[in-house]
Amino acid sequence: MPHTPPTDTPAVRRRSVLAAAATAAAAPAVTALTAAPAAATPPAAPVAAPAAAAPGSRPRALRGGGDLGPNVLVFDPSTPDIQARLDEVFRRQESAQFGAGRYALLFKPGVYHGLNAQLGFYTSVTGLGLSPDDTTINGDVTVDAGWFGGNATQNFWRSAENLALVPVSGTNRWAVAQAAPFRRMHVHGGLDLAPSGYGWASGGYIADSRIEGGIGPYSQQQWYTRDSAIGGWLNGVWNMVFSGVEGAPAQSFPAPPYTTLDTTPVSREKPFLYVDGGGFRVFLPAKRTNARGVSWGNGTPRGSSLPLSRFYVAKPGVSAATLNQALAQGLDLLLTPGVYHLDQPIRVTRADTVVLGLGYATLIPDNGVTALKVADVDGVRLAGFLIDAGPVNSPTLLEVGPPGASRDHSANPTTVQDVFVRIGGAGAGRATTSMVINNRHTIVDHTWVWRADHGEGVGWETNRADYGVVVNGHDVLATGLFVEHFNKYDVQWYGQRGRTIFFQNEKAYDAPNQAAIQNGPVRGYAAYKVGDEVTAHEGWGLGSYCYYNADPTIVQHHGFAAPNTPGVKFHDLLVVSLGGNGQYEHVVNDTGAPTSGTSTVPSTVVSYP
C-alpha cells in the first residue's frame, strides 16, 4: 500500500526550490506522427488560404471549416494502436516544458478499453460527445511527475475535458500544477491529485465534473473546485476552495483550510468541440446563475452550437491580418495546435465571437504589439490558448474591452477561460501589464498569469513585467485566479463590485533587495490591491506566498491591500513565508500576524474588515 503522508504536514518547498534537482529537457522537434488523420468537416467547407488580390482590390473571402491539422489526433474505438500513439505523444511532451510541440487528442463517442493516456506538456485530451458519458475510457488519463524526480510543481499546461473514466485501480492520478484544468469529466472512482510518492504539488482546478469517489489532494498546497459533484475530500494543506460543489466539505477555514460557497454566483462553461453526424460542431454552454453541480446532469447541456463551417480553422504560420480578415467576415476562430506569431493585435469587434484554441495554441506578439483586443461588445468567448510575451516589451498582452468601456453586459458577459499568459521561460519576454479587463461583467474563469521564475530568459530585468492582471471594469467576477511573480502588483482591481473566488499568488522570487520592491513608504507591492476609490468588492479564499531567494531578508508589509470600508470584504485570507525566505508583516493592510521564522506556517485572517 502506498505511503500516505500526514494530512497536517504542509508542503514546504515550491517549484524553483527543486529546479536544480532536475534537468529540463528540450522538446524534440515536431515531426509527423504515425496516427489517425484529423477528421474533417464535409467537403463543402474547406479551409481556403487567403488568395493574392490584385492591387486595390479586396482580398478574396475566406471560408470556414476544414481539417484540424497534423497535431490533432482523432480516435474512434476502431482505431488501431491507440496506446502506441498516445505513448509517442507523451514521449515527445513529457519533459518539453518550453518546447514548441502542441497536441490535441480527440476521442469520438464510444467505449475504449485498456488505455492509459499519460499527458505531458501542451497536451489536451478531450471527448467529442455532448456529454462526458458519451465517451468512456476504461483506463486512465494520467499526470505524474517522474520526469521531475517526483515533484509535481512544474506540471503545467495540459488538460482533460469531456470524458468518462473508469480507472483501472479505482483511482485516477492527476498530479498537476497551474494551467492544467480538469473540466467536464466523469470519474467512476476516485481522483488522486498528488504524484506517486506523494512529493510536492501545487495546483489546480476542477470544474463541471462528477467524481464518484473521494478526492485525495495529499500534498497539494491549494486547489479550486467549481460547480461539480464529488464523493468526498480527504485533506487540505493551505487553501482549498469550493463553490457550487455537491459533496464539498463544510466551511472550516483555517483548520481545516476549507472555504466553501454553496453556489457560484455566475458561470458559463467553456465552449467545446463535439461531433454530430460525422462533422464537427462547437457547443456554447448557457450562462447559469447561482450554479451548483454539473451542467450536464441530464445528458445534453443547455446552450447552443455552431457548425465548424462558421469558424476559420487557423494553422500555425497564418498572419494576424488573415485572422482579422476572418473575424471581419463574421467567422469565429479555431486555433489549431501550434505557435502563432502576430505582428498586429487580433481584434475581436463583433458580439458573440468565439476564439477557441486546441492543444494550447500559443500566440506570440512580435515587436511589442498586444496579442488580442476585444471591443465593448456582448458575449465574447475566449478559451483554451496561451499568450507568450515576445522579446520587445508589449504595453499589454490581452485587453478585454477598450479603456473607458461602460456598456452593461450582465445578460451576456464575456468569458475568459483557460487563457494563460507567460512572460519568459521559453525565452526573454517583456510586458508592462499582462491582462487588462475593461469590459463590465466579464467572467475570468481559470487563468494563470505567470512571470517565469525558471527557464530561459529569466531575470529581474530580463523578463520585466510590472503588473499581472488589472481590472478596470465594474461587476467583474474571477473564479480561479492564479497570478505570480510580477515585479510590482500582481493584481490591481479598480472596478466596483468585483468578486474573486480563489486566488493563488507568489511574489517574485528574484527581487534583488528591499529597495527593488519599495513602494513609496510601503515595503513591497501587495499581491492583490483593491483601488482606493472602490467602495464594493468581495473575495473568498485568497493566498499569497513569498520566497525571496535572492535576498531572504526582504520584508513584505502585507499580501493584500484595500480601502478600509464596510463594502470591501475578504473571507479566508492567508500569507506564507516559504522556509523563511522573506517575511510578511501582516496579511491585509495592517491586520494579521506576521509570518514567523522558517516555520512555513500560514498567517491567516478569517474575515476582513
Coordinates of C-alpha atoms in Angstrom, one line a residue:
M1 CA 0.0 0.0 0.0
P2 CA 1.4 3.4 -0.9
H3 CA 2.6 5.6 2.0
T4 CA 0.0 8.2 2.9
P5 CA 1.6 11.3 4.5
P6 CA 0.1 13.0 7.5
T7 CA -2.7 15.3 6.4
D8 CA -1.4 18.2 8.5
T9 CA 2.1 18.3 7.1
P10 CA 2.4 21.3 4.7
A11 CA 4.4 21.1 1.6
V12 CA 7.4 23.2 2.4
R13 CA 9.0 23.9 -0.9
R14 CA 7.9 25.3 -4.3
R15 CA 8.9 24.6 -7.8
S16 CA 12.0 26.8 -8.0
V17 CA 13.5 25.2 -4.9
L18 CA 13.9 21.9 -6.6
A19 CA 14.5 23.2 -10.1
A20 CA 18.2 22.4 -9.8
A21 CA 17.4 18.8 -8.9
A22 CA 16.1 18.0 -12.3
T23 CA 17.3 18.7 -15.8
A24 CA 14.7 20.3 -18.0
A25 CA 14.9 18.6 -21.3
A26 CA 14.4 20.5 -24.5
A27 CA 11.4 19.4 -26.6
P28 CA 12.2 17.2 -29.6
A29 CA 11.5 18.6 -32.9
V30 CA 7.9 18.2 -34.1
T31 CA 7.7 15.6 -36.8
A32 CA 4.7 13.8 -38.2
L33 CA 3.3 11.0 -36.0
T34 CA 2.0 7.8 -37.4
A35 CA -1.5 8.4 -36.3
A36 CA -5.1 8.5 -37.3
P37 CA -5.7 11.5 -39.6
A38 CA -7.5 14.5 -38.2
A39 CA -11.2 14.3 -39.0
A40 CA -12.5 16.8 -41.4
T41 CA -15.8 18.6 -41.9
P42 CA -17.8 17.9 -45.0
P43 CA -16.1 19.0 -48.3
A44 CA -18.4 22.0 -48.7
A45 CA -16.5 23.9 -46.0
P46 CA -12.7 23.6 -46.7
V47 CA -10.1 26.0 -45.3
A48 CA -9.1 28.4 -48.0
A49 CA -5.8 30.2 -47.8
P50 CA -6.0 33.9 -48.5
A51 CA -5.6 34.4 -52.2
A52 CA -3.4 37.1 -53.6
A53 CA -5.6 40.1 -54.6
A54 CA -5.0 42.5 -57.4
P55 CA -3.7 45.9 -56.4
G56 CA -6.5 48.0 -55.0
S57 CA -9.0 45.1 -54.8
R58 CA -10.4 43.4 -51.7
P59 CA -8.8 40.1 -50.6
R60 CA -10.8 37.1 -51.6
A61 CA -13.2 35.9 -48.9
L62 CA -12.0 33.2 -46.5
R63 CA -14.0 30.1 -46.0
G64 CA -14.7 28.3 -42.7
G65 CA -14.2 24.7 -41.7
G66 CA -11.7 22.2 -42.9
D67 CA -9.2 19.7 -41.4
L68 CA -7.7 20.4 -38.0
G69 CA -4.0 19.9 -38.9
P70 CA -1.4 17.3 -38.1
N71 CA -1.2 17.8 -34.4
V72 CA -4.8 17.0 -33.7
L73 CA -5.2 13.2 -33.4
V74 CA -8.7 11.9 -33.7
F75 CA -9.6 8.4 -32.5
D76 CA -12.6 6.2 -32.5
P77 CA -13.0 2.8 -30.9
S78 CA -11.9 1.0 -34.0
T79 CA -8.6 3.0 -34.5
P80 CA -5.7 0.6 -34.3
D81 CA -2.7 1.0 -31.9
I82 CA -4.2 3.9 -29.9
Q83 CA -2.0 3.3 -27.0
A84 CA 1.1 3.4 -29.1
R85 CA 0.1 6.8 -30.5
L86 CA -0.7 8.1 -27.0
D87 CA 2.7 6.9 -25.8
E88 CA 4.5 8.6 -28.7
V89 CA 3.0 12.0 -28.0
F90 CA 3.9 11.6 -24.3
R91 CA 7.4 10.7 -25.2
R92 CA 7.7 13.9 -27.1
Q93 CA 6.0 16.1 -24.5
E94 CA 6.8 14.6 -21.1
S95 CA 9.6 17.0 -20.2
A96 CA 9.2 19.5 -23.1
Q97 CA 8.3 22.3 -20.7
F98 CA 9.3 25.1 -23.0
G99 CA 9.2 23.3 -26.3
A100 CA 7.2 24.1 -29.4
G101 CA 5.2 20.9 -29.6
R102 CA 1.4 21.2 -29.2
Y103 CA -1.1 18.3 -29.3
A104 CA -4.8 17.7 -29.0
L105 CA -6.0 14.1 -28.6
L106 CA -9.7 13.8 -29.5
F107 CA -11.8 10.7 -28.8
K108 CA -15.1 10.2 -30.7
P109 CA -18.0 8.9 -28.7
G110 CA -17.9 5.2 -27.8
V111 CA -16.2 2.9 -25.3
Y112 CA -12.4 2.4 -25.2
H113 CA -10.6 -0.3 -23.3
G114 CA -7.2 -0.6 -21.6
L115 CA -5.9 2.8 -22.3
N116 CA -3.5 5.0 -20.2
A117 CA -3.3 8.4 -21.7
Q118 CA -0.3 9.9 -20.0
L119 CA -0.2 13.7 -20.5
G120 CA 2.9 15.8 -20.9
F121 CA 3.3 19.5 -21.6
Y122 CA 0.9 21.2 -24.1
T123 CA -1.3 18.2 -24.5
S124 CA -5.1 18.1 -24.2
V125 CA -7.2 15.0 -24.2
T126 CA -10.9 15.6 -25.0
G127 CA -14.0 13.6 -25.6
L128 CA -16.2 14.6 -28.6
G129 CA -19.6 13.9 -27.2
L130 CA -22.2 16.4 -26.0
S131 CA -22.0 14.7 -22.6
P132 CA -18.9 13.3 -20.9
D133 CA -20.7 10.0 -20.7
D134 CA -20.8 9.7 -24.5
T135 CA -17.1 8.8 -24.5
T136 CA -15.9 6.3 -21.9
I137 CA -12.3 5.2 -21.4
N138 CA -11.9 2.0 -19.3
G139 CA -8.5 3.1 -18.2
D140 CA -6.7 6.3 -17.0
V141 CA -5.8 9.8 -18.0
T142 CA -2.6 10.2 -16.0
V143 CA -0.4 13.1 -14.9
D144 CA 2.6 12.1 -12.7
A145 CA 6.0 13.6 -12.1
G146 CA 8.6 11.0 -12.9
W147 CA 10.3 13.4 -15.3
F148 CA 11.0 15.8 -12.4
G149 CA 12.0 13.5 -9.6
G150 CA 8.5 13.1 -8.2
N151 CA 7.9 16.8 -7.8
A152 CA 4.7 17.9 -9.5
T153 CA 5.0 21.6 -9.0
Q154 CA 6.1 22.2 -12.7
N155 CA 3.3 20.0 -14.3
F156 CA 1.8 23.0 -16.2
W157 CA -0.1 23.4 -19.5
R158 CA -2.1 20.2 -20.0
S159 CA -5.8 19.4 -19.8
A160 CA -8.5 16.7 -19.7
E161 CA -12.1 17.5 -20.8
N162 CA -15.4 15.9 -21.6
L163 CA -14.6 12.2 -20.8
A164 CA -15.9 9.5 -18.6
L165 CA -13.2 7.4 -16.9
V166 CA -13.3 4.0 -15.3
P167 CA -9.8 3.9 -13.6
V168 CA -8.0 0.6 -13.7
S169 CA -7.1 0.8 -10.0
G170 CA -10.3 2.6 -9.0
T171 CA -8.5 5.9 -8.7
N172 CA -7.2 8.2 -11.4
R173 CA -4.0 10.2 -10.8
W174 CA -4.0 13.9 -11.8
A175 CA -0.9 15.4 -10.2
V176 CA -0.7 18.9 -11.7
A177 CA 0.2 22.4 -11.0
Q178 CA -1.1 25.6 -12.7
A179 CA -2.8 25.9 -16.1
A180 CA -4.0 22.2 -16.0
P181 CA -7.8 22.2 -16.0
F182 CA -9.9 19.1 -15.4
R183 CA -13.3 20.0 -17.0
R184 CA -16.5 18.2 -17.7
M185 CA -15.0 14.9 -16.5
H186 CA -16.9 11.9 -15.0
V187 CA -14.7 9.7 -13.0
H188 CA -16.3 6.4 -11.9
G189 CA -13.9 6.1 -9.0
G190 CA -11.6 8.4 -7.0
L191 CA -9.1 11.1 -8.0
D192 CA -5.6 11.4 -6.6
L193 CA -4.1 14.9 -7.0
A194 CA -0.6 14.0 -5.7
P195 CA 2.3 12.4 -7.6
S196 CA 3.2 8.8 -6.9
G197 CA 5.5 9.0 -3.9
Y198 CA 3.5 12.0 -2.6
G199 CA 6.1 14.6 -3.5
W200 CA 5.3 18.3 -3.7
A201 CA 2.4 19.5 -5.7
S202 CA 0.8 22.9 -6.4
G203 CA -2.4 23.0 -8.4
G204 CA -5.1 23.3 -9.5
Y205 CA -8.6 23.5 -10.9
I206 CA -11.6 21.2 -11.4
A207 CA -14.9 22.4 -13.0
D208 CA -18.2 20.9 -14.1
S209 CA -17.1 17.4 -13.2
R210 CA -18.5 14.4 -11.3
I211 CA -16.1 12.4 -9.2
E212 CA -18.0 9.4 -7.8
G213 CA -15.3 8.5 -5.3
G214 CA -13.2 10.7 -3.0
I215 CA -10.6 13.2 -4.0
G216 CA -7.2 13.0 -2.3
P217 CA -5.2 16.2 -2.6
Y218 CA -2.5 14.9 -0.2
S219 CA 0.4 17.3 -0.8
Q220 CA -1.5 19.8 -3.0
Q221 CA -0.9 23.3 -1.4
Q222 CA -4.1 24.9 -2.9
W223 CA -7.0 23.9 -5.1
Y224 CA -10.2 25.3 -6.5
T225 CA -13.2 23.2 -7.4
R226 CA -16.3 24.8 -9.1
D227 CA -19.8 23.6 -10.0
S228 CA -19.1 19.9 -9.6
A229 CA -20.2 16.8 -7.6
I230 CA -17.7 14.8 -5.5
G231 CA -17.8 11.8 -3.3
G232 CA -15.6 13.4 -0.6
W233 CA -12.4 15.4 0.0
L234 CA -9.6 13.9 2.1
N235 CA -7.4 16.7 3.4
G236 CA -6.1 20.2 3.0
V237 CA -2.7 21.9 3.2
W238 CA -3.2 25.7 2.9
N239 CA -6.1 26.7 0.8
M240 CA -8.9 24.5 -0.6
V241 CA -11.8 26.4 -2.1
F242 CA -15.2 25.1 -3.3
S243 CA -18.1 26.9 -5.0
G244 CA -21.2 25.2 -6.2
V245 CA -19.8 21.7 -5.3
E246 CA -22.1 18.9 -4.2
G247 CA -20.3 16.8 -1.6
A248 CA -17.8 19.6 -0.7
P249 CA -16.5 19.7 2.9
A250 CA -18.1 22.2 5.2
Q251 CA -16.7 25.7 5.6
S252 CA -14.0 25.5 8.3
F253 CA -11.1 27.8 7.3
P254 CA -8.4 27.8 8.6
A255 CA -8.5 24.4 10.3
P256 CA -9.0 22.5 8.0
P257 CA -8.4 25.2 5.4
Y258 CA -11.7 24.8 3.5
T259 CA -13.5 27.8 2.0
T260 CA -17.0 26.6 0.8
L261 CA -19.6 28.6 -1.0
D262 CA -22.9 26.8 -1.7
T263 CA -23.2 28.2 -5.2
T264 CA -21.1 30.1 -7.8
P265 CA -22.8 33.5 -8.5
V266 CA -22.5 33.4 -12.3
S267 CA -20.8 30.8 -14.5
R268 CA -20.8 29.8 -18.1
E269 CA -18.9 26.7 -19.1
K270 CA -16.1 26.7 -21.7
P271 CA -17.0 26.1 -25.3
F272 CA -16.1 22.7 -26.6
L273 CA -15.8 20.7 -29.8
Y274 CA -18.0 17.7 -30.5
V275 CA -19.1 15.6 -33.4
D276 CA -22.6 15.5 -34.8
G277 CA -23.5 13.4 -37.9
G278 CA -19.8 13.0 -38.8
G279 CA -19.0 16.7 -38.7
F280 CA -17.5 18.9 -36.0
R281 CA -19.5 21.5 -34.2
V282 CA -18.7 23.8 -31.3
F283 CA -21.1 23.8 -28.3
L284 CA -21.6 27.1 -26.4
P285 CA -22.9 26.4 -22.9
A286 CA -25.5 28.7 -21.5
K287 CA -25.0 31.1 -18.6
R288 CA -26.0 29.8 -15.1
T289 CA -26.7 31.9 -12.0
N290 CA -26.2 30.6 -8.5
A291 CA -24.9 27.4 -10.1
R292 CA -24.4 24.2 -8.2
G293 CA -23.4 20.8 -9.6
V294 CA -22.6 19.8 -13.2
S295 CA -24.2 21.5 -16.2
W296 CA -24.7 18.1 -18.0
G297 CA -26.5 16.2 -15.3
N298 CA -29.5 15.4 -17.6
G299 CA -27.3 14.5 -20.6
T300 CA -27.4 17.3 -23.1
P301 CA -26.3 20.6 -21.6
R302 CA -28.2 23.8 -22.1
G303 CA -26.8 26.1 -24.7
S304 CA -26.4 26.5 -28.5
S305 CA -23.9 25.2 -31.1
L306 CA -22.2 26.3 -34.2
P307 CA -21.0 24.2 -37.2
L308 CA -17.3 24.2 -37.9
S309 CA -18.1 26.0 -41.1
R310 CA -18.7 29.1 -39.0
F311 CA -15.1 29.0 -37.8
Y312 CA -11.9 30.0 -39.6
V313 CA -9.7 27.0 -38.8
A314 CA -6.3 28.6 -38.3
K315 CA -2.9 26.9 -38.7
P316 CA 0.5 28.0 -37.4
G317 CA 2.1 30.4 -39.9
V318 CA -1.2 32.3 -40.7
S319 CA -0.8 36.0 -40.4
A320 CA -2.6 38.2 -37.9
A321 CA -4.0 40.1 -40.9
T322 CA -5.7 36.9 -42.1
L323 CA -7.1 36.2 -38.7
N324 CA -8.6 39.7 -38.6
Q325 CA -10.0 39.3 -42.1
A326 CA -11.8 36.1 -40.9
L327 CA -13.2 37.9 -37.9
A328 CA -14.3 40.9 -40.1
Q329 CA -16.1 38.5 -42.4
G330 CA -18.1 37.2 -39.4
L331 CA -16.2 34.0 -38.8
D332 CA -15.2 32.8 -35.4
L333 CA -11.6 31.4 -34.8
L334 CA -10.5 27.9 -34.1
L335 CA -6.8 27.9 -33.4
T336 CA -5.3 24.5 -34.1
P337 CA -2.2 23.4 -32.0
G338 CA 1.0 25.3 -32.7
V339 CA 2.7 28.6 -32.2
Y340 CA 1.4 31.8 -33.9
H341 CA 3.5 34.9 -34.3
L342 CA 1.5 38.2 -34.5
D343 CA 2.6 41.5 -36.0
Q344 CA -0.6 43.2 -35.1
P345 CA -3.3 42.5 -32.5
I346 CA -6.1 40.1 -33.2
R347 CA -9.2 42.4 -33.0
V348 CA -12.5 41.0 -31.8
T349 CA -15.2 43.6 -32.6
R350 CA -18.3 41.5 -33.1
A351 CA -20.6 40.4 -30.3
D352 CA -20.7 36.7 -29.5
T353 CA -17.4 36.0 -31.2
V354 CA -15.7 32.7 -30.2
V355 CA -11.9 32.3 -30.2
L356 CA -11.2 28.7 -29.2
G357 CA -7.7 27.2 -29.0
L358 CA -6.9 23.5 -29.2
G359 CA -3.8 21.8 -27.7
Y360 CA -2.5 25.0 -26.1
A361 CA -2.3 27.0 -29.3
T362 CA 0.2 29.8 -28.4
L363 CA 0.1 33.5 -29.5
I364 CA 3.4 35.4 -29.5
P365 CA 3.1 39.2 -30.1
D366 CA 6.1 40.5 -32.1
N367 CA 7.5 44.0 -32.0
G368 CA 5.7 45.0 -28.8
V369 CA 2.1 44.7 -30.0
T370 CA -0.8 43.5 -27.9
A371 CA -1.8 39.9 -28.8
L372 CA -5.6 40.3 -28.6
K373 CA -8.1 43.1 -28.1
V374 CA -11.8 42.8 -27.5
A375 CA -14.3 45.7 -28.2
D376 CA -17.0 46.7 -25.8
V377 CA -19.5 44.1 -27.1
D378 CA -21.6 41.3 -25.6
G379 CA -20.9 37.7 -25.2
V380 CA -17.3 37.2 -26.5
R381 CA -15.8 33.8 -25.6
L382 CA -12.1 33.5 -25.3
A383 CA -10.9 30.0 -24.4
G384 CA -8.1 27.5 -24.5
F385 CA -5.0 29.3 -25.6
L386 CA -1.6 30.6 -24.2
I387 CA -0.2 34.1 -24.8
D388 CA 3.6 34.1 -24.6
A389 CA 5.3 37.6 -24.4
G390 CA 7.7 38.5 -27.1
P391 CA 11.2 39.9 -26.5
V392 CA 10.1 43.5 -27.3
N393 CA 8.1 45.0 -24.4
S394 CA 4.3 45.0 -25.0
P395 CA 2.3 47.5 -23.0
T396 CA -0.4 44.9 -22.7
L397 CA -0.8 41.3 -23.8
L398 CA -4.6 40.8 -23.6
E399 CA -7.2 43.6 -23.4
V400 CA -10.8 42.7 -22.8
G401 CA -12.6 45.9 -23.7
P402 CA -11.1 49.3 -24.5
P403 CA -10.2 51.9 -21.9
G404 CA -13.4 53.5 -20.6
A405 CA -15.7 50.6 -21.6
S406 CA -19.1 51.1 -19.9
R407 CA -21.8 49.0 -21.6
D408 CA -23.9 46.7 -19.4
H409 CA -23.1 43.1 -20.4
S410 CA -24.9 41.4 -17.5
A411 CA -27.2 39.4 -19.7
N412 CA -24.4 38.1 -22.0
P413 CA -21.0 38.6 -20.4
T414 CA -17.6 37.9 -22.0
T415 CA -15.8 34.8 -20.6
V416 CA -12.1 34.3 -20.5
Q417 CA -11.5 30.6 -19.8
D418 CA -8.3 28.6 -19.7
V419 CA -6.5 31.6 -21.3
F420 CA -3.0 31.6 -19.9
V421 CA -0.2 34.2 -20.0
R422 CA 3.5 33.7 -19.7
I423 CA 6.4 36.2 -19.6
G424 CA 9.8 34.5 -20.0
G425 CA 10.7 30.8 -19.6
A426 CA 10.7 29.9 -23.3
G427 CA 13.0 32.9 -23.9
A428 CA 13.2 36.5 -22.9
G429 CA 9.8 38.1 -22.9
R430 CA 8.6 41.5 -21.6
A431 CA 5.2 43.2 -21.0
T432 CA 4.3 46.1 -18.7
T433 CA 0.8 44.7 -18.0
S434 CA -0.3 41.2 -18.9
M435 CA -4.1 41.1 -18.8
V436 CA -6.4 44.1 -18.6
I437 CA -10.2 43.7 -18.1
N438 CA -12.1 46.8 -19.0
N439 CA -15.5 45.4 -20.0
R440 CA -18.2 45.2 -17.4
H441 CA -19.5 41.8 -16.1
T442 CA -16.6 39.9 -17.6
I443 CA -16.1 36.4 -16.1
V444 CA -12.4 35.3 -15.8
D445 CA -12.8 31.6 -15.2
H446 CA -9.4 29.9 -14.6
T447 CA -6.3 31.8 -15.7
W448 CA -2.7 31.5 -14.8
V449 CA -0.8 34.7 -15.5
W450 CA 2.9 34.0 -14.9
R451 CA 6.1 35.9 -15.0
A452 CA 8.5 32.9 -15.2
D453 CA 10.8 32.1 -12.3
H454 CA 12.8 29.4 -14.2
G455 CA 13.6 28.5 -17.8
E456 CA 15.3 30.7 -20.4
G457 CA 15.2 34.5 -20.4
V458 CA 14.6 34.8 -16.7
G459 CA 15.9 37.7 -14.5
W460 CA 14.6 40.7 -12.6
E461 CA 15.0 42.9 -15.6
T462 CA 15.3 40.3 -18.3
N463 CA 11.7 39.3 -18.2
R464 CA 10.5 42.5 -16.7
A465 CA 6.7 42.6 -16.2
D466 CA 5.4 45.1 -13.6
Y467 CA 1.7 44.2 -13.4
G468 CA -0.2 40.9 -13.9
V469 CA -3.9 41.5 -14.0
V470 CA -5.6 44.9 -14.0
V471 CA -9.4 45.1 -13.6
N472 CA -10.9 48.4 -14.5
G473 CA -14.4 47.2 -15.4
H474 CA -17.3 47.1 -13.0
D475 CA -19.0 43.9 -11.9
V476 CA -16.2 41.5 -12.9
L477 CA -16.1 38.0 -11.5
A478 CA -12.9 35.9 -11.2
T479 CA -13.3 32.2 -10.5
G480 CA -9.9 30.5 -10.2
L481 CA -7.3 33.4 -10.4
F482 CA -3.7 32.4 -10.4
V483 CA -1.2 35.3 -10.8
E484 CA 2.5 35.0 -9.9
H485 CA 5.9 36.7 -9.7
F486 CA 5.3 40.2 -11.1
N487 CA 7.8 43.0 -10.4
K488 CA 5.2 45.2 -8.8
Y489 CA 1.5 44.5 -8.2
D490 CA 0.2 41.0 -9.3
V491 CA -3.5 42.1 -9.3
Q492 CA -4.9 45.6 -9.2
W493 CA -8.7 45.9 -9.0
Y494 CA -10.2 49.3 -9.7
G495 CA -13.7 48.4 -10.9
Q496 CA -16.6 48.5 -8.5
R497 CA -18.4 45.3 -7.2
G498 CA -15.7 43.0 -8.2
R499 CA -15.6 39.4 -6.8
T500 CA -12.9 36.8 -6.7
I501 CA -13.4 33.2 -5.6
F502 CA -10.0 31.6 -5.1
F503 CA -6.7 33.5 -5.7
Q504 CA -3.2 31.9 -5.7
N505 CA -0.1 34.0 -5.8
E506 CA 3.6 34.0 -5.2
K507 CA 5.6 37.2 -5.1
A508 CA 8.6 37.4 -7.4
Y509 CA 11.4 35.2 -6.1
D510 CA 14.2 37.2 -7.7
A511 CA 13.8 40.7 -6.2
P512 CA 17.5 41.6 -5.7
N513 CA 17.0 43.6 -2.5
Q514 CA 14.5 45.5 -0.4
A515 CA 14.9 48.7 -2.3
A516 CA 13.9 47.0 -5.6
I517 CA 10.4 46.5 -4.3
Q518 CA 10.0 49.6 -2.2
N519 CA 6.5 51.1 -2.9
G520 CA 6.8 54.6 -1.6
P521 CA 6.6 54.3 2.2
V522 CA 5.3 50.7 2.0
R523 CA 7.6 47.7 1.9
G524 CA 6.7 45.7 -1.1
Y525 CA 3.8 45.7 -3.5
A526 CA 0.7 43.8 -2.4
A527 CA -0.1 40.6 -4.3
Y528 CA -3.8 41.8 -4.6
K529 CA -4.6 45.5 -4.4
V530 CA -8.1 47.0 -4.4
G531 CA -8.1 50.6 -5.6
D532 CA -8.5 53.4 -3.0
E533 CA -11.8 54.6 -4.7
V534 CA -13.5 51.2 -4.6
T535 CA -16.5 51.0 -2.3
A536 CA -17.7 47.4 -3.0
H537 CA -15.6 44.3 -3.5
E538 CA -15.5 40.8 -2.1
G539 CA -13.1 37.9 -2.2
W540 CA -13.1 34.4 -0.8
G541 CA -10.1 32.0 -0.3
L542 CA -7.1 34.2 -1.3
G543 CA -3.5 33.3 -0.6
S544 CA -0.1 34.9 -1.2
Y545 CA 3.3 33.2 -0.7
C546 CA 6.8 34.7 -0.6
Y547 CA 10.1 33.0 -1.4
Y548 CA 12.7 35.8 -1.8
N549 CA 15.6 33.6 -2.6
A550 CA 17.8 36.4 -4.0
D551 CA 17.6 38.3 -0.7
P552 CA 15.9 36.3 2.2
T553 CA 16.0 39.4 4.4
I554 CA 13.3 41.2 2.3
V555 CA 10.1 42.1 4.3
Q556 CA 6.8 42.4 2.6
H557 CA 4.4 44.7 4.5
H558 CA 1.3 42.7 3.5
G559 CA -0.1 40.4 0.9
F560 CA -3.4 42.3 0.4
A561 CA -4.2 46.0 0.3
A562 CA -7.7 47.5 0.2
P563 CA -9.6 50.5 1.3
N564 CA -10.9 50.1 4.9
T565 CA -14.6 50.4 4.1
P566 CA -17.6 48.1 5.0
G567 CA -18.3 47.3 1.4
V568 CA -14.9 45.9 0.7
K569 CA -14.9 42.4 2.3
F570 CA -12.5 39.5 2.4
H571 CA -13.0 36.0 3.7
D572 CA -10.3 33.4 4.4
L573 CA -7.0 35.1 3.6
L574 CA -3.5 33.7 4.2
V575 CA 0.1 34.6 3.6
V576 CA 3.0 32.1 3.9
S577 CA 6.8 32.6 4.0
L578 CA 8.4 29.6 2.4
G579 CA 11.1 28.4 4.6
G580 CA 11.7 31.9 6.0
N581 CA 12.9 33.3 2.7
G582 CA 11.4 36.8 3.2
Q583 CA 8.6 37.6 5.6
Y584 CA 5.2 39.2 5.7
E585 CA 4.5 41.8 8.4
H586 CA 0.7 41.5 8.0
V587 CA -2.0 39.7 6.0
V588 CA -4.2 42.5 4.8
N589 CA -3.4 46.2 5.3
D590 CA -2.2 46.3 8.9
T591 CA -4.2 43.3 10.1
G592 CA -3.0 39.8 10.7
A593 CA 0.0 38.4 12.5
P594 CA 3.4 38.3 10.8
T595 CA 4.8 35.2 9.3
S596 CA 7.4 33.7 11.7
G597 CA 10.8 32.4 11.1
T598 CA 11.3 29.3 8.9
S599 CA 8.1 27.5 10.0
T600 CA 6.3 27.8 6.7
V601 CA 3.0 28.1 8.6
P602 CA 0.3 30.4 7.2
S603 CA -0.7 33.6 8.9
T604 CA -4.5 33.8 8.4
V605 CA -7.4 36.3 8.6
V606 CA -10.8 34.7 8.5
S607 CA -12.8 37.9 7.9
Y608 CA -11.9 41.5 7.0
P609 CA -12.8 44.1 8.0

